[in-house]
Coordinates of C-alpha atoms in Angstrom, one line a residue:
M1 CA 62.8 -64.8 156.3
Q2 CA 61.2 -61.3 156.1
Q3 CA 62.6 -60.6 159.6
L4 CA 66.1 -61.7 158.5
K5 CA 65.9 -59.6 155.4
Q6 CA 65.0 -56.6 157.5
I7 CA 67.9 -57.0 159.9
I8 CA 70.4 -57.5 157.0
E9 CA 69.2 -54.2 155.5
K10 CA 69.4 -52.4 158.9
L11 CA 73.0 -53.6 159.4
K12 CA 73.9 -52.9 155.8
L13 CA 75.4 -56.4 155.4
H14 CA 76.7 -57.6 152.0
V15 CA 75.9 -61.2 152.1
L16 CA 77.3 -64.1 150.0
S17 CA 75.6 -67.0 151.8
I18 CA 73.5 -67.7 154.9
E19 CA 73.3 -71.0 157.0
D20 CA 71.1 -71.8 160.0
V21 CA 73.0 -72.7 163.2
P22 CA 71.1 -75.9 164.3
D23 CA 72.0 -76.2 168.0
S24 CA 70.6 -72.8 169.1
F25 CA 67.4 -73.5 171.1
S26 CA 66.4 -70.0 172.3
S27 CA 67.8 -67.4 169.9
T28 CA 67.8 -67.6 166.2
V29 CA 71.4 -67.7 164.9
Y30 CA 72.7 -67.6 161.3
K31 CA 76.2 -68.2 160.0
I32 CA 76.8 -65.6 157.4
K33 CA 79.6 -65.4 154.8
K34 CA 80.0 -61.8 153.6
V35 CA 81.0 -60.9 150.0
N36 CA 84.5 -60.2 151.3
Q37 CA 84.6 -63.9 152.6
Q38 CA 84.5 -62.9 156.2
I39 CA 82.4 -65.3 158.4
V40 CA 80.2 -63.7 161.0
Y41 CA 77.2 -64.8 163.1
L42 CA 73.9 -63.0 163.3
K43 CA 72.1 -63.6 166.6
I44 CA 68.4 -62.6 167.1
P45 CA 67.6 -63.2 170.8
Y46 CA 64.2 -64.4 172.0
S47 CA 63.6 -61.1 173.8
K48 CA 65.0 -57.6 174.4
V49 CA 66.1 -58.7 177.9
K50 CA 68.2 -61.5 176.4
L51 CA 69.7 -59.1 173.8
D52 CA 70.9 -56.7 176.5
R53 CA 72.2 -59.6 178.6
E54 CA 74.2 -61.1 175.8
Y55 CA 75.6 -57.7 174.8
E56 CA 76.7 -56.8 178.3
A57 CA 78.1 -60.2 179.1
I58 CA 80.4 -60.1 176.2
E59 CA 81.6 -56.7 177.3
I60 CA 82.2 -58.0 180.9
L61 CA 84.1 -61.1 179.8
S62 CA 86.1 -59.7 176.9
D63 CA 89.3 -59.3 179.0
A64 CA 89.0 -62.6 180.8
L65 CA 88.0 -65.2 178.3
P66 CA 88.0 -65.9 174.5
V67 CA 84.5 -64.7 173.6
P68 CA 83.1 -63.3 170.3
R69 CA 83.4 -59.6 169.6
V70 CA 80.2 -57.5 168.9
L71 CA 80.6 -56.2 165.4
E72 CA 77.2 -54.5 165.2
Y73 CA 74.3 -54.0 167.5
W74 CA 70.7 -53.2 166.5
E75 CA 68.2 -52.3 169.3
G76 CA 65.2 -53.7 167.3
N77 CA 61.7 -52.4 166.8
D78 CA 58.1 -53.3 167.8
E79 CA 58.3 -56.6 165.8
I80 CA 61.9 -57.7 166.3
P81 CA 63.7 -57.6 169.7
G82 CA 67.0 -56.7 168.1
A83 CA 70.1 -58.4 166.8
L84 CA 73.8 -58.8 167.4
L85 CA 76.4 -59.3 164.7
L86 CA 79.2 -61.4 166.3
S87 CA 82.7 -62.3 165.2
A88 CA 83.5 -66.0 164.5
I89 CA 85.7 -68.0 166.9
K90 CA 88.0 -70.5 165.2
G91 CA 87.0 -74.1 166.1
E92 CA 83.9 -76.3 166.4
P93 CA 81.4 -77.0 169.3
T94 CA 82.7 -79.6 171.7
P95 CA 81.9 -83.2 170.5
E96 CA 80.2 -85.7 172.8
K97 CA 83.4 -87.7 173.3
V98 CA 85.6 -85.6 175.6
D99 CA 89.0 -86.9 176.8
E100 CA 90.8 -86.0 180.1
K101 CA 93.1 -83.3 178.4
L102 CA 90.1 -81.4 177.1
A103 CA 88.1 -81.8 180.3
F104 CA 91.1 -80.3 182.2
D105 CA 91.1 -77.3 179.8
I106 CA 87.3 -76.9 180.1
G107 CA 87.8 -76.8 183.9
V108 CA 90.4 -74.1 183.6
N109 CA 88.2 -71.9 181.4
H110 CA 85.1 -72.5 183.5
A111 CA 87.0 -71.4 186.6
K112 CA 88.2 -68.2 184.7
L113 CA 84.5 -67.5 184.0
H114 CA 83.6 -67.9 187.6
N115 CA 86.5 -65.7 188.7
V116 CA 84.7 -62.7 187.1
T117 CA 82.8 -60.9 189.8
P118 CA 80.6 -57.8 189.9
Q119 CA 82.6 -54.6 190.1
E120 CA 81.8 -52.1 192.9
N121 CA 80.2 -48.9 191.8
T122 CA 79.2 -50.4 188.5
T123 CA 75.6 -50.5 187.4
Y124 CA 74.7 -53.4 185.1
Q125 CA 71.8 -53.1 182.7
G126 CA 71.5 -56.7 181.4
I127 CA 73.3 -58.9 183.9
S128 CA 71.5 -59.2 187.3
N129 CA 73.1 -60.1 190.6
V130 CA 71.1 -62.8 192.4
H131 CA 73.8 -64.0 194.7
D132 CA 72.5 -62.4 197.9
Q133 CA 69.0 -63.7 197.1
W134 CA 70.1 -67.1 195.9
S135 CA 67.5 -69.2 197.8
T136 CA 64.7 -66.9 196.5
F137 CA 66.2 -67.1 193.0
L138 CA 66.2 -70.9 193.1
E139 CA 62.6 -71.0 194.4
T140 CA 61.4 -68.5 191.8
H141 CA 63.3 -70.3 189.0
F142 CA 61.9 -73.7 189.9
Y143 CA 58.3 -72.7 190.6
G144 CA 58.2 -70.5 187.5
F145 CA 58.7 -73.6 185.4
A146 CA 56.5 -75.7 187.6
E147 CA 53.5 -73.8 186.3
D148 CA 54.1 -75.4 182.9
V149 CA 55.4 -78.7 184.1
K150 CA 52.2 -79.5 186.0
D151 CA 50.3 -79.6 182.6
V152 CA 52.6 -82.1 181.0
I153 CA 53.4 -84.8 183.5
P154 CA 51.2 -87.1 185.7
E155 CA 50.0 -85.5 189.0
D156 CA 51.8 -88.0 191.2
L157 CA 55.2 -87.3 189.5
F158 CA 54.6 -83.5 189.8
K159 CA 53.7 -83.8 193.5
Q160 CA 56.8 -86.0 194.2
S161 CA 59.0 -83.4 192.3
I162 CA 57.7 -80.6 194.5
E163 CA 58.4 -82.6 197.6
L164 CA 61.9 -83.6 196.5
F165 CA 62.8 -80.0 195.6
E166 CA 61.7 -78.8 199.1
E167 CA 63.6 -81.6 200.8
Q168 CA 66.9 -81.4 198.8
R169 CA 67.3 -77.6 198.8
K170 CA 67.7 -77.7 202.6
S171 CA 71.0 -79.6 202.1
L172 CA 72.6 -77.1 199.7
P173 CA 75.8 -75.4 200.9
Q174 CA 76.2 -71.7 201.4
P175 CA 76.2 -69.9 198.0
D176 CA 79.6 -69.7 196.4
G177 CA 80.3 -66.3 194.8
P178 CA 79.1 -63.9 193.7
S179 CA 80.5 -65.2 190.4
F180 CA 79.6 -64.8 186.8
I181 CA 77.6 -67.9 185.9
H182 CA 76.8 -68.9 182.3
M183 CA 73.6 -70.8 183.1
D184 CA 73.9 -72.8 179.8
F185 CA 77.4 -74.1 179.9
R186 CA 77.0 -77.1 177.6
L187 CA 78.9 -78.7 174.7
A188 CA 77.4 -76.5 171.9
N189 CA 78.5 -73.4 173.8
I190 CA 82.1 -74.5 174.3
I191 CA 84.2 -74.0 171.1
I192 CA 87.3 -76.1 170.7
Q193 CA 90.3 -76.2 168.4
N194 CA 93.1 -78.8 168.5
N195 CA 91.4 -80.4 171.6
Q196 CA 91.6 -77.1 173.5
V197 CA 89.0 -74.5 174.4
S198 CA 89.2 -71.7 171.8
G199 CA 86.1 -69.8 172.9
I200 CA 82.9 -69.7 174.9
I201 CA 79.6 -68.4 173.4
D202 CA 75.9 -67.7 174.2
F203 CA 75.4 -65.6 177.3
E204 CA 71.7 -64.8 177.0
S205 CA 70.9 -66.6 180.3
A206 CA 74.0 -65.4 182.3
R207 CA 74.0 -63.5 185.6
F208 CA 76.0 -63.1 188.8
G209 CA 75.2 -65.8 191.3
S210 CA 76.4 -68.9 193.0
T211 CA 78.6 -71.2 190.9
E212 CA 76.8 -74.3 192.1
M213 CA 74.1 -74.1 189.3
D214 CA 76.7 -73.8 186.6
F215 CA 78.0 -77.4 186.6
T216 CA 74.6 -79.0 185.8
K217 CA 74.9 -79.3 182.0
I218 CA 78.5 -80.4 181.8
N219 CA 77.7 -83.1 184.3
R220 CA 74.9 -84.3 182.0
D221 CA 76.9 -83.9 178.8
I222 CA 80.4 -84.7 179.8
F223 CA 81.0 -86.2 183.2
M224 CA 78.2 -88.8 183.1
K225 CA 79.2 -89.9 179.5
N226 CA 83.0 -89.9 179.7
P227 CA 84.7 -91.7 182.5
R228 CA 87.5 -89.8 184.4
T229 CA 86.6 -86.5 182.9
L230 CA 85.2 -85.2 186.2
E231 CA 88.5 -85.7 188.0
A232 CA 90.4 -84.0 185.1
Y233 CA 87.9 -81.1 185.0
Q234 CA 88.3 -80.6 188.8
M235 CA 92.1 -80.5 188.5
G236 CA 91.9 -77.9 185.8
Y237 CA 89.4 -75.8 187.7
K238 CA 91.4 -75.8 190.9
T239 CA 94.4 -74.3 189.1
I240 CA 92.4 -71.1 188.9
R241 CA 90.1 -71.0 191.9
P242 CA 88.7 -73.2 194.7
L243 CA 85.9 -75.6 193.7
I244 CA 82.8 -76.4 195.8
D245 CA 82.0 -80.0 196.6
L246 CA 80.3 -81.2 193.4
E247 CA 79.1 -84.4 195.0
V248 CA 76.8 -82.4 197.3
V249 CA 75.2 -80.2 194.6
L250 CA 75.1 -82.2 191.4
P251 CA 72.2 -84.6 192.3
F252 CA 70.0 -81.6 193.2
Y253 CA 70.8 -79.7 190.0
R254 CA 70.5 -82.8 187.8
F255 CA 67.0 -83.1 189.2
T256 CA 66.0 -79.5 188.8
D257 CA 67.5 -79.2 185.4
A258 CA 65.4 -82.2 184.1
F259 CA 62.3 -80.8 185.7
N260 CA 62.8 -77.2 184.5
S261 CA 63.6 -78.4 181.0
L262 CA 60.2 -79.9 180.8
G263 CA 58.7 -76.6 181.6
W264 CA 61.0 -74.9 179.1
C265 CA 59.7 -77.3 176.4
K266 CA 56.1 -76.5 177.3
K267 CA 56.8 -72.8 177.0
R268 CA 58.6 -73.1 173.6
G269 CA 56.4 -75.9 172.1
I270 CA 56.7 -79.5 173.0
K271 CA 56.3 -80.7 169.4
K272 CA 59.2 -78.5 168.3
H273 CA 61.4 -79.9 171.1
Q274 CA 60.0 -83.4 171.5
Q275 CA 63.3 -85.2 171.7
F276 CA 64.6 -82.8 174.4
F277 CA 61.4 -83.2 176.3
N278 CA 61.5 -87.0 176.1
E279 CA 65.2 -87.1 177.3
N280 CA 64.4 -85.0 180.3
Y281 CA 61.2 -86.9 181.2
V282 CA 63.2 -90.1 181.3
I283 CA 65.8 -88.5 183.6
L284 CA 63.1 -87.1 185.9
K285 CA 61.3 -90.4 186.2
S286 CA 64.6 -92.2 186.9
I287 CA 65.5 -89.8 189.7
L288 CA 62.1 -89.9 191.3
K289 CA 62.0 -93.7 191.1
N290 CA 65.3 -93.9 192.9
V291 CA 64.2 -91.7 195.8
R292 CA 61.0 -93.6 196.6

């Protein structure tokens, strides 16, 4: 709370009430009602890198999509990586039950996101472009988490995971892009109102790359739980831009997402994220069992 108090003083906020935002796993986010009744969100990213990435992503996307506005920016100090004060978007996070109409609109907005490309002669400070090194990026991303995963799953499952990664990545298509990819495009980061997308939030993991990685979490959260939403989503997406063959890439990214999530839990504390760890461990074991 001392950290929060310090930021509020730095930003000269006149606060009426403060609430935690529960579904934020990396950054610390607070919903603040100011004395003038305005609702804003205070975001304290996990690192300075994520602060810069979020700030620049919002700037890049502001003309293409409904994203929050940056009201205040604080660069931080030796103890705190910094903070952003963001405008509120009307609506609520997407519920677990998604119908075809909403899936169509999510597809439209996701395609608009992917339609944003790096501009020539523009130097980006927070958003990296990994498209031309996509294979290397995938390898670095996977093996970076593997260092932590090997400590928390049985040796035979870890070995099988490495073998599956090396085998399946050979079948991936040519990278699609370069496109802006969210990297955490899940229910909590898609805001809806009246069963339509009213905003997209949380860009601290974003970059320019291949679209193929960006369908992973909506596959887990929406397509696999709500019949017919995949078809509706694809129809919406294709009204904006061509769509890669999801049947080719989704199995690979479902596997790597489950594996990498275990490493993420180890880095951030398994006890704190025990449920998320258990869910992904079940998914990983199921995938490995089916490929034996």
